[in-house]
Amino acid sequence: MTKLIRTLILTALALASAFAVAQTDAQKAFTALKSMPGTWEGTSTEGPVKVTFKVIGGGSAVMSEILGKEDMISMFHLDGSDRLLLTHYCAMGNQPRMQASVSPDGKTFTFSYIDATNLASPEDGHMQRMILTVVDDNHHTEEWVFAGHGKEHKVVFDLHRKA
């Protein structure tokens, strides 16, 4: 084999492997969520708040638990390689599912409502949107938007990782 052909083959293999390991935006966002285990404390527009994150299911899901007057769980997971989903187990007794879009800088994940279980009508009260912004490794914000009967109510958490 000539040196030129060998170089071309090695270059083609290197390019193919680079494309094979490139992560989608959804995968990058999920990797960021998986780096958040632990307890986060801070303030919200409704008072003090504590949130815990835990990687579960052999790394296939991340559980977030909002601790307070009404404890609630949110589960994050990939659906294939290009969809990051959140299921929110709400104190309202319903379970909205939301799909993420990722900002160009990869630091903000906007989860928007796609459907829900135990929701008689989309007009009934449910979480409509959650925007998680990673400020740095030890600081993030969560903006929760509750929608019902044509009105929205927003609560913002400003959270810092507990040392």
Coordinates of N, CA, C and O in Angstrom, one line a residue:
M1 N 0.9 -1.2 0.0 CA 0.0 0.0 0.0 C 0.9 1.2 0.0 O 1.9 1.3 0.8
T2 N 0.5 2.2 -0.8 CA 1.4 3.4 -0.9 C 1.1 4.2 0.3 O 0.1 4.1 1.0
K3 N 2.1 5.1 0.6 CA 2.0 6.0 1.7 C 0.7 6.9 1.6 O 0.0 7.2 2.6
L4 N 0.4 7.4 0.4 CA -0.7 8.3 0.2 C -2.0 7.6 0.5 O -2.9 8.1 1.2
I5 N -2.2 6.3 0.0 CA -3.4 5.6 0.3 C -3.6 5.3 1.8 O -4.7 5.4 2.3
R6 N -2.5 4.9 2.4 CA -2.5 4.6 3.9 C -2.9 5.9 4.6 O -3.8 5.9 5.5
T7 N -2.4 7.0 4.2 CA -2.8 8.3 4.9 C -4.2 8.6 4.7 O -4.9 9.1 5.6
L8 N -4.7 8.4 3.4 CA -6.1 8.7 3.2 C -7.1 7.8 4.0 O -8.1 8.2 4.5
I9 N -6.7 6.5 4.1 CA -7.5 5.6 4.9 C -7.5 6.0 6.4 O -8.6 6.0 7.0
L10 N -6.4 6.3 6.9 CA -6.3 6.7 8.3 C -7.0 8.0 8.6 O -7.7 8.1 9.6
T11 N -7.0 8.9 7.6 CA -7.7 10.2 7.8 C -9.2 9.9 7.7 O -10.0 10.5 8.6
A12 N -9.7 9.1 6.8 CA -11.1 8.7 6.7 C -11.6 8.0 8.0 O -12.7 8.3 8.5
L13 N -10.8 7.1 8.6 CA -11.2 6.5 9.8 C -11.2 7.4 11.0 O -12.1 7.4 11.8
A14 N -10.3 8.4 11.0 CA -10.3 9.4 12.1 C -11.5 10.3 12.0 O -12.2 10.5 13.0
L15 N -11.9 10.7 10.8 CA -13.1 11.5 10.6 C -14.3 10.7 11.0 O -15.2 11.3 11.7
A16 N -14.4 9.5 10.6 CA -15.6 8.7 10.9 C -15.7 8.5 12.4 O -16.8 8.6 12.9
S17 N -14.6 8.2 13.1 CA -14.8 8.0 14.5 C -15.1 9.3 15.2 O -15.8 9.4 16.2
A18 N -14.6 10.5 14.7 CA -15.0 11.8 15.3 C -16.5 12.0 15.2 O -17.1 12.5 16.1
F19 N -17.1 11.7 14.0 CA -18.5 11.9 13.9 C -19.3 10.9 14.7 O -20.4 11.2 15.2
A20 N -18.8 9.7 14.9 CA -19.5 8.7 15.7 C -19.6 9.0 17.2 O -20.5 8.7 17.8
V21 N -18.6 9.8 17.7 CA -18.7 10.1 19.1 C -19.2 11.5 19.4 O -19.4 11.9 20.5
A22 N -19.6 12.3 18.4 CA -20.1 13.6 18.6 C -21.5 13.5 19.3 O -22.3 12.7 18.8
Q23 N -21.7 14.2 20.3 CA -22.9 14.2 21.1 C -23.9 15.2 20.5 O -23.6 16.3 20.1
T24 N -25.2 14.8 20.6 CA -26.3 15.7 20.2 C -26.5 16.7 21.4 O -26.0 16.5 22.5
D25 N -27.2 17.8 21.1 CA -27.5 18.8 22.1 C -28.2 18.1 23.3 O -28.0 18.4 24.5
A26 N -29.2 17.2 23.0 CA -29.9 16.5 24.1 C -28.9 15.7 24.9 O -29.0 15.7 26.2
Q27 N -28.0 15.0 24.3 CA -27.0 14.2 25.1 C -26.1 15.1 25.9 O -25.8 14.8 27.1
K28 N -25.7 16.2 25.4 CA -24.9 17.2 26.2 C -25.6 17.7 27.4 O -25.1 17.8 28.5
A29 N -26.9 18.1 27.2 CA -27.7 18.6 28.3 C -27.9 17.5 29.3 O -27.8 17.8 30.5
F30 N -28.1 16.3 28.9 CA -28.3 15.2 29.9 C -27.0 14.9 30.6 O -27.1 14.7 31.9
T31 N -25.9 15.0 30.0 CA -24.6 14.9 30.7 C -24.5 16.0 31.7 O -24.0 15.7 32.8
A32 N -24.9 17.2 31.4 CA -24.8 18.3 32.4 C -25.7 18.0 33.6 O -25.3 18.2 34.7
L33 N -26.9 17.5 33.3 CA -27.8 17.1 34.4 C -27.2 16.0 35.3 O -27.4 16.0 36.5
K34 N -26.5 15.1 34.7 CA -25.9 14.0 35.4 C -24.8 14.5 36.3 O -24.3 13.7 37.2
S35 N -24.3 15.7 36.1 CA -23.2 16.2 36.9 C -23.7 17.0 38.1 O -22.9 17.6 38.8
M36 N -25.0 17.0 38.3 CA -25.6 17.8 39.4 C -26.0 17.0 40.6 O -26.7 17.6 41.5
P37 N -25.6 15.8 40.9 CA -26.1 15.1 42.1 C -25.7 15.8 43.3 O -24.7 16.5 43.4
G38 N -26.6 15.7 44.3 CA -26.4 16.4 45.6 C -27.5 17.3 46.0 O -28.6 17.2 45.3
T39 N -27.3 18.0 47.0 CA -28.3 18.9 47.5 C -28.0 20.4 47.1 O -26.9 20.8 47.2
W40 N -29.1 21.0 46.7 CA -29.0 22.4 46.2 C -30.0 23.2 47.1 O -31.1 22.8 47.3
E41 N -29.5 24.3 47.6 CA -30.4 25.2 48.4 C -30.3 26.6 47.9 O -29.4 27.0 47.3
G42 N -31.4 27.3 48.2 CA -31.5 28.7 47.7 C -32.8 29.3 48.0 O -33.5 28.9 49.0
T43 N -33.1 30.3 47.2 CA -34.4 31.0 47.4 C -35.2 30.9 46.2 O -34.8 30.6 45.1
S44 N -36.5 31.1 46.4 CA -37.5 31.2 45.3 C -38.3 32.4 45.5 O -38.3 33.0 46.5
T45 N -39.2 32.6 44.5 CA -40.1 33.8 44.6 C -41.1 33.5 45.7 O -41.9 34.4 46.0
E46 N -41.1 32.3 46.2 CA -42.1 31.9 47.3 C -41.4 31.6 48.6 O -42.0 31.0 49.5
G47 N -40.1 31.8 48.7 CA -39.4 31.5 50.0 C -38.2 30.6 49.8 O -37.8 30.3 48.6
P48 N -37.6 30.1 50.9 CA -36.5 29.2 50.8 C -36.9 27.9 50.0 O -38.0 27.4 50.1
V49 N -35.9 27.3 49.4 CA -36.2 26.0 48.6 C -34.9 25.1 48.7 O -33.8 25.6 48.8
K50 N -35.2 23.8 48.7 CA -34.2 22.8 48.6 C -34.5 21.8 47.5 O -35.7 21.4 47.5
V51 N -33.5 21.5 46.7 CA -33.7 20.5 45.6 C -32.6 19.5 45.7 O -31.4 19.9 45.8
T52 N -32.9 18.2 45.5 CA -31.8 17.2 45.4 C -31.8 16.6 44.0 O -32.9 16.5 43.4
F53 N -30.7 16.3 43.6 CA -30.5 15.6 42.3 C -29.8 14.2 42.6 O -28.9 14.2 43.4
K54 N -30.3 13.2 41.8 CA -29.7 11.9 42.0 C -29.7 11.2 40.6 O -30.7 11.2 40.0
V55 N -28.6 10.6 40.2 CA -28.5 9.8 39.0 C -29.0 8.4 39.4 O -28.5 7.8 40.4
I56 N -29.9 7.9 38.6 CA -30.5 6.6 38.9 C -30.6 5.7 37.7 O -30.3 6.2 36.6
G57 N -31.0 4.5 37.9 CA -31.3 3.6 36.7 C -30.0 3.3 35.9 O -30.1 3.3 34.7
G58 N -28.9 3.1 36.6 CA -27.7 2.8 35.9 C -27.2 4.0 35.0 O -26.6 3.8 34.0
G59 N -27.6 5.2 35.4 CA -27.2 6.4 34.6 C -28.2 6.7 33.5 O -27.9 7.7 32.8
S60 N -29.3 6.0 33.5 CA -30.3 6.3 32.4 C -31.3 7.4 32.7 O -32.0 7.8 31.9
A61 N -31.3 7.8 34.0 CA -32.2 8.9 34.4 C -31.6 9.7 35.5 O -30.7 9.3 36.2
V62 N -32.1 10.9 35.6 CA -31.8 11.8 36.7 C -33.1 12.2 37.4 O -34.0 12.6 36.8
M63 N -33.1 12.0 38.8 CA -34.2 12.4 39.6 C -33.9 13.7 40.3 O -32.9 13.8 40.9
S64 N -34.9 14.6 40.2 CA -34.8 15.9 41.0 C -36.0 15.9 41.9 O -37.1 15.6 41.5
E65 N -35.7 16.2 43.2 CA -36.8 16.2 44.2 C -36.8 17.6 44.8 O -35.8 18.1 45.4
I66 N -38.0 18.3 44.6 CA -38.2 19.6 45.3 C -38.8 19.3 46.6 O -39.8 18.7 46.8
L67 N -38.0 19.7 47.7 CA -38.4 19.5 49.1 C -39.1 20.7 49.6 O -38.5 21.8 49.5
G68 N -40.2 20.5 50.2 CA -40.9 21.7 50.8 C -42.3 21.3 51.2 O -42.6 20.2 51.6
K69 N -43.2 22.3 51.2 CA -44.6 22.1 51.6 C -45.2 20.9 50.8 O -45.9 20.1 51.3
E70 N -45.0 20.9 49.5 CA -45.4 19.8 48.7 C -44.2 19.2 47.9 O -43.7 19.8 47.0
D71 N -43.7 18.1 48.4 CA -42.6 17.5 47.8 C -43.0 17.0 46.4 O -44.1 16.4 46.2
M72 N -42.1 17.3 45.4 CA -42.4 16.9 44.0 C -41.2 16.3 43.4 O -40.1 16.7 43.7
I73 N -41.4 15.3 42.5 CA -40.3 14.7 41.8 C -40.3 15.0 40.3 O -41.4 15.1 39.7
S74 N -39.2 15.2 39.7 CA -39.1 15.3 38.2 C -38.0 14.3 37.8 O -37.0 14.2 38.4
M75 N -38.3 13.6 36.7 CA -37.4 12.6 36.1 C -37.0 13.1 34.8 O -37.8 13.4 33.9
F76 N -35.7 13.1 34.5 CA -35.1 13.5 33.3 C -34.5 12.2 32.6 O -33.9 11.4 33.3
H77 N -34.8 12.1 31.3 CA -34.1 10.9 30.6 C -34.1 11.2 29.1 O -34.9 12.1 28.6
L78 N -33.2 10.5 28.4 CA -33.1 10.6 27.0 C -34.1 9.7 26.4 O -34.4 8.6 26.9
D79 N -34.7 10.1 25.2 CA -35.5 9.2 24.4 C -34.8 9.1 23.1 O -34.9 10.1 22.3
G80 N -34.0 8.1 22.9 CA -33.1 8.1 21.7 C -31.9 9.0 22.0 O -31.7 9.4 23.2
S81 N -31.3 9.5 21.0 CA -30.2 10.4 21.2 C -30.5 11.9 21.0 O -29.7 12.7 21.4
D82 N -31.7 12.2 20.5 CA -32.0 13.6 20.2 C -33.1 14.2 20.9 O -33.5 15.3 20.6
R83 N -33.7 13.4 21.9 CA -34.8 14.0 22.7 C -34.5 13.8 24.2 O -34.3 12.7 24.7
L84 N -34.5 15.0 24.9 CA -34.4 15.0 26.4 C -35.7 15.3 26.9 O -36.3 16.3 26.6
L85 N -36.2 14.4 27.8 CA -37.6 14.5 28.3 C -37.5 14.7 29.8 O -36.6 14.2 30.5
L86 N -38.6 15.4 30.3 CA -38.8 15.6 31.8 C -40.2 15.1 32.0 O -41.1 15.5 31.3
T87 N -40.4 14.3 33.0 CA -41.7 14.0 33.6 C -41.8 14.5 35.0 O -40.9 14.2 35.8
H88 N -42.8 15.4 35.2 CA -42.9 16.1 36.5 C -44.1 15.5 37.3 O -45.2 15.5 36.8
Y89 N -43.8 14.9 38.4 CA -44.8 14.3 39.3 C -45.3 15.3 40.3 O -44.7 15.6 41.3
C90 N -46.3 16.0 39.9 CA -46.8 17.2 40.5 C -47.7 17.0 41.7 O -48.5 16.0 41.7
A91 N -47.7 17.9 42.6 CA -48.6 17.9 43.7 C -50.1 18.0 43.3 O -51.0 17.7 44.0
M92 N -50.3 18.5 42.1 CA -51.7 18.6 41.5 C -52.2 17.2 41.2 O -53.4 17.1 40.8
G93 N -51.4 16.2 41.2 CA -51.8 14.8 40.9 C -51.7 14.4 39.4 O -52.2 13.4 39.0
N94 N -51.1 15.3 38.6 CA -50.9 15.0 37.2 C -49.4 14.9 36.9 O -48.6 15.2 37.8
Q95 N -49.1 14.4 35.8 CA -47.7 14.1 35.4 C -47.4 14.7 34.0 O -47.4 13.9 33.0
P96 N -47.2 16.0 33.9 CA -46.8 16.5 32.6 C -45.5 16.1 32.1 O -44.5 15.9 32.9
R97 N -45.4 15.8 30.8 CA -44.1 15.5 30.1 C -43.7 16.7 29.3 O -44.6 17.3 28.7
M98 N -42.4 17.0 29.3 CA -41.9 18.1 28.6 C -40.7 17.7 27.9 O -39.9 16.9 28.3
Q99 N -40.5 18.3 26.7 CA -39.3 18.1 25.9 C -38.4 19.3 25.9 O -38.8 20.4 25.8
A100 N -37.1 19.0 26.0 CA -36.1 20.1 26.1 C -35.7 20.6 24.7 O -35.6 19.9 23.7
S101 N -35.4 21.9 24.7 CA -34.7 22.6 23.6 C -33.5 23.2 24.3 O -33.6 23.6 25.5
V102 N -32.3 23.2 23.7 CA -31.1 23.7 24.3 C -30.6 25.0 23.6 O -30.6 25.1 22.4
S103 N -30.2 25.9 24.5 CA -29.7 27.2 24.0 C -28.4 27.0 23.2 O -27.7 26.0 23.4
P104 N -28.1 27.9 22.3 CA -26.9 27.8 21.5 C -25.6 27.6 22.4 O -24.7 26.9 22.0
D105 N -25.6 28.3 23.5 CA -24.4 28.1 24.4 C -24.4 26.9 25.2 O -23.5 26.6 26.0
G106 N -25.5 26.1 25.2 CA -25.6 24.8 25.9 C -25.8 25.0 27.4 O -25.7 24.0 28.1
K107 N -26.2 26.1 27.9 CA -26.3 26.3 29.3 C -27.8 26.4 29.8 O -28.0 26.4 31.0
T108 N -28.7 26.6 28.9 CA -30.1 26.7 29.2 C -30.9 25.7 28.5 O -30.8 25.5 27.3
F109 N -31.7 24.9 29.3 CA -32.5 23.9 28.8 C -34.0 24.3 29.1 O -34.4 24.4 30.2
T110 N -34.7 24.5 28.0 CA -36.1 24.9 28.1 C -37.0 23.7 27.8 O -37.0 23.2 26.7
F111 N -37.7 23.2 28.9 CA -38.6 22.1 28.8 C -40.0 22.6 28.5 O -40.5 23.3 29.4
S112 N -40.6 22.2 27.4 CA -41.9 22.7 27.1 C -42.9 21.5 27.0 O -42.6 20.4 26.6
Y113 N -44.1 21.8 27.5 CA -45.2 20.8 27.6 C -45.4 20.1 26.3 O -45.5 20.7 25.3
I114 N -45.5 18.7 26.4 CA -46.0 18.0 25.2 C -47.3 17.2 25.5 O -48.1 17.1 24.6
D115 N -47.4 16.6 26.7 CA -48.6 15.9 27.1 C -48.6 15.6 28.6 O -47.6 16.0 29.2
A116 N -49.6 15.0 29.1 CA -49.7 14.7 30.5 C -50.6 13.5 30.8 O -51.5 13.2 30.0
T117 N -50.3 12.8 31.9 CA -51.3 11.8 32.3 C -52.0 12.4 33.5 O -51.6 13.4 34.1
N118 N -53.2 11.9 33.7 CA -54.1 12.3 34.8 C -54.4 13.8 34.7 O -54.6 14.5 35.7
L119 N -54.6 14.3 33.5 CA -55.0 15.7 33.2 C -56.2 15.6 32.3 O -56.1 15.2 31.1
A120 N -57.4 15.9 32.8 CA -58.6 15.8 32.1 C -58.6 16.7 30.8 O -59.2 16.3 29.8
S121 N -58.1 17.9 30.9 CA -58.1 18.8 29.8 C -56.8 19.6 29.8 O -56.3 19.9 30.9
P122 N -56.2 20.0 28.7 CA -55.0 20.8 28.7 C -55.3 22.2 29.4 O -54.3 22.9 29.7
E123 N -56.5 22.5 29.5 CA -56.9 23.8 30.2 C -56.7 23.7 31.7 O -56.6 24.7 32.4
D124 N -56.8 22.4 32.3 CA -56.6 22.2 33.7 C -55.2 22.6 34.2 O -54.3 22.5 33.4
G125 N -55.1 22.9 35.4 CA -53.8 23.3 36.0 C -52.7 22.2 35.8 O -52.9 21.1 36.2
H126 N -51.5 22.6 35.3 CA -50.4 21.7 35.2 C -49.1 22.6 34.9 O -49.2 23.7 34.5
M127 N -47.9 22.0 35.1 CA -46.7 22.6 34.8 C -46.6 22.7 33.2 O -46.7 21.6 32.6
Q128 N -46.4 23.8 32.7 CA -46.3 24.1 31.3 C -44.9 24.1 30.8 O -44.6 23.7 29.6
R129 N -44.0 24.6 31.6 CA -42.6 24.9 31.1 C -41.7 24.9 32.3 O -42.1 25.3 33.4
M130 N -40.5 24.4 32.1 CA -39.4 24.6 33.1 C -38.1 25.0 32.4 O -37.8 24.3 31.4
I131 N -37.5 26.0 32.8 CA -36.3 26.5 32.2 C -35.2 26.4 33.2 O -35.2 27.0 34.3
L132 N -34.2 25.5 32.9 CA -33.1 25.3 33.8 C -31.9 25.9 33.2 O -31.5 25.6 32.0
T133 N -31.2 26.8 33.9 CA -30.0 27.5 33.4 C -28.8 27.2 34.3 O -28.9 27.4 35.5
V134 N -27.8 26.6 33.7 CA -26.6 26.3 34.5 C -25.7 27.6 34.5 O -25.2 28.0 33.4
V135 N -25.5 28.2 35.6 CA -24.7 29.4 35.8 C -23.2 29.0 35.9 O -22.4 29.5 35.2
D136 N -22.9 28.0 36.7 CA -21.6 27.4 36.8 C -21.8 26.0 37.5 O -22.9 25.6 37.8
D137 N -20.7 25.3 37.9 CA -20.8 24.0 38.4 C -21.6 24.0 39.8 O -22.0 22.9 40.2
N138 N -21.6 25.1 40.5 CA -22.3 25.1 41.8 C -23.4 26.1 41.9 O -23.9 26.4 43.0
H139 N -24.0 26.5 40.8 CA -25.1 27.5 40.8 C -25.9 27.3 39.5 O -25.4 27.2 38.4
H140 N -27.2 27.1 39.7 CA -28.2 27.1 38.6 C -29.5 27.7 39.0 O -29.8 27.9 40.2
T141 N -30.3 28.0 38.0 CA -31.7 28.5 38.3 C -32.7 27.6 37.6 O -32.4 26.9 36.6
E142 N -33.9 27.6 38.2 CA -35.0 26.8 37.6 C -36.2 27.8 37.6 O -36.5 28.4 38.6
E143 N -36.8 27.9 36.4 CA -38.0 28.7 36.3 C -39.1 27.8 36.0 O -39.2 27.2 34.9
W144 N -40.1 27.7 36.9 CA -41.2 26.8 36.7 C -42.5 27.6 36.4 O -42.8 28.6 37.1
V145 N -43.2 27.2 35.3 CA -44.3 28.0 34.8 C -45.5 27.0 34.9 O -45.6 26.0 34.2
F146 N -46.5 27.4 35.8 CA -47.7 26.6 36.0 C -48.8 27.3 35.1 O -48.9 28.5 35.2
A147 N -49.6 26.5 34.4 CA -50.6 27.1 33.5 C -51.9 26.4 33.9 O -52.0 25.2 34.1
G148 N -53.0 27.2 33.8 CA -54.3 26.7 34.1 C -55.4 27.7 33.7 O -55.3 28.9 34.1
H149 N -56.4 27.3 33.0 CA -57.5 28.1 32.6 C -57.1 29.5 32.1 O -57.6 30.5 32.5
G150 N -56.1 29.5 31.2 CA -55.7 30.7 30.5 C -54.7 31.6 31.3 O -54.4 32.7 30.8
K151 N -54.3 31.2 32.5 CA -53.4 32.0 33.3 C -52.1 31.2 33.6 O -52.1 30.0 33.6
E152 N -51.0 32.0 33.7 CA -49.8 31.4 34.1 C -49.3 32.0 35.4 O -49.5 33.1 35.7
H153 N -48.6 31.1 36.2 CA -47.9 31.5 37.4 C -46.5 31.0 37.4 O -46.2 29.8 37.1
K154 N -45.5 31.9 37.6 CA -44.1 31.6 37.5 C -43.5 31.6 38.8 O -43.7 32.5 39.6
V155 N -42.6 30.6 39.1 CA -41.8 30.5 40.3 C -40.4 30.3 39.9 O -40.1 29.4 39.1
V156 N -39.4 31.1 40.4 CA -38.0 31.0 40.0 C -37.2 30.5 41.2 O -37.3 31.1 42.3
F157 N -36.4 29.5 41.1 CA -35.5 29.0 42.1 C -34.1 29.5 41.7 O -33.7 29.3 40.6
D158 N -33.4 30.0 42.7 CA -32.0 30.4 42.5 C -31.2 29.5 43.5 O -31.2 29.7 44.7
L159 N -30.5 28.5 42.9 CA -30.0 27.4 43.7 C -28.4 27.3 43.7 O -27.8 27.5 42.6
H160 N -27.9 27.0 44.9 CA -26.4 26.8 45.0 C -26.2 25.4 45.6 O -26.9 25.0 46.5
R161 N -25.2 24.8 45.1 CA -24.8 23.4 45.6 C -24.4 23.5 47.0 O -23.5 24.3 47.4
K162 N -25.0 22.7 47.9 CA -24.6 22.6 49.3 C -23.2 21.9 49.4 O -23.0 20.9 48.9
A163 N -22.3 22.6 50.1 CA -21.0 22.0 50.3 C -21.0 20.8 51.2 O -21.8 20.6 52.0

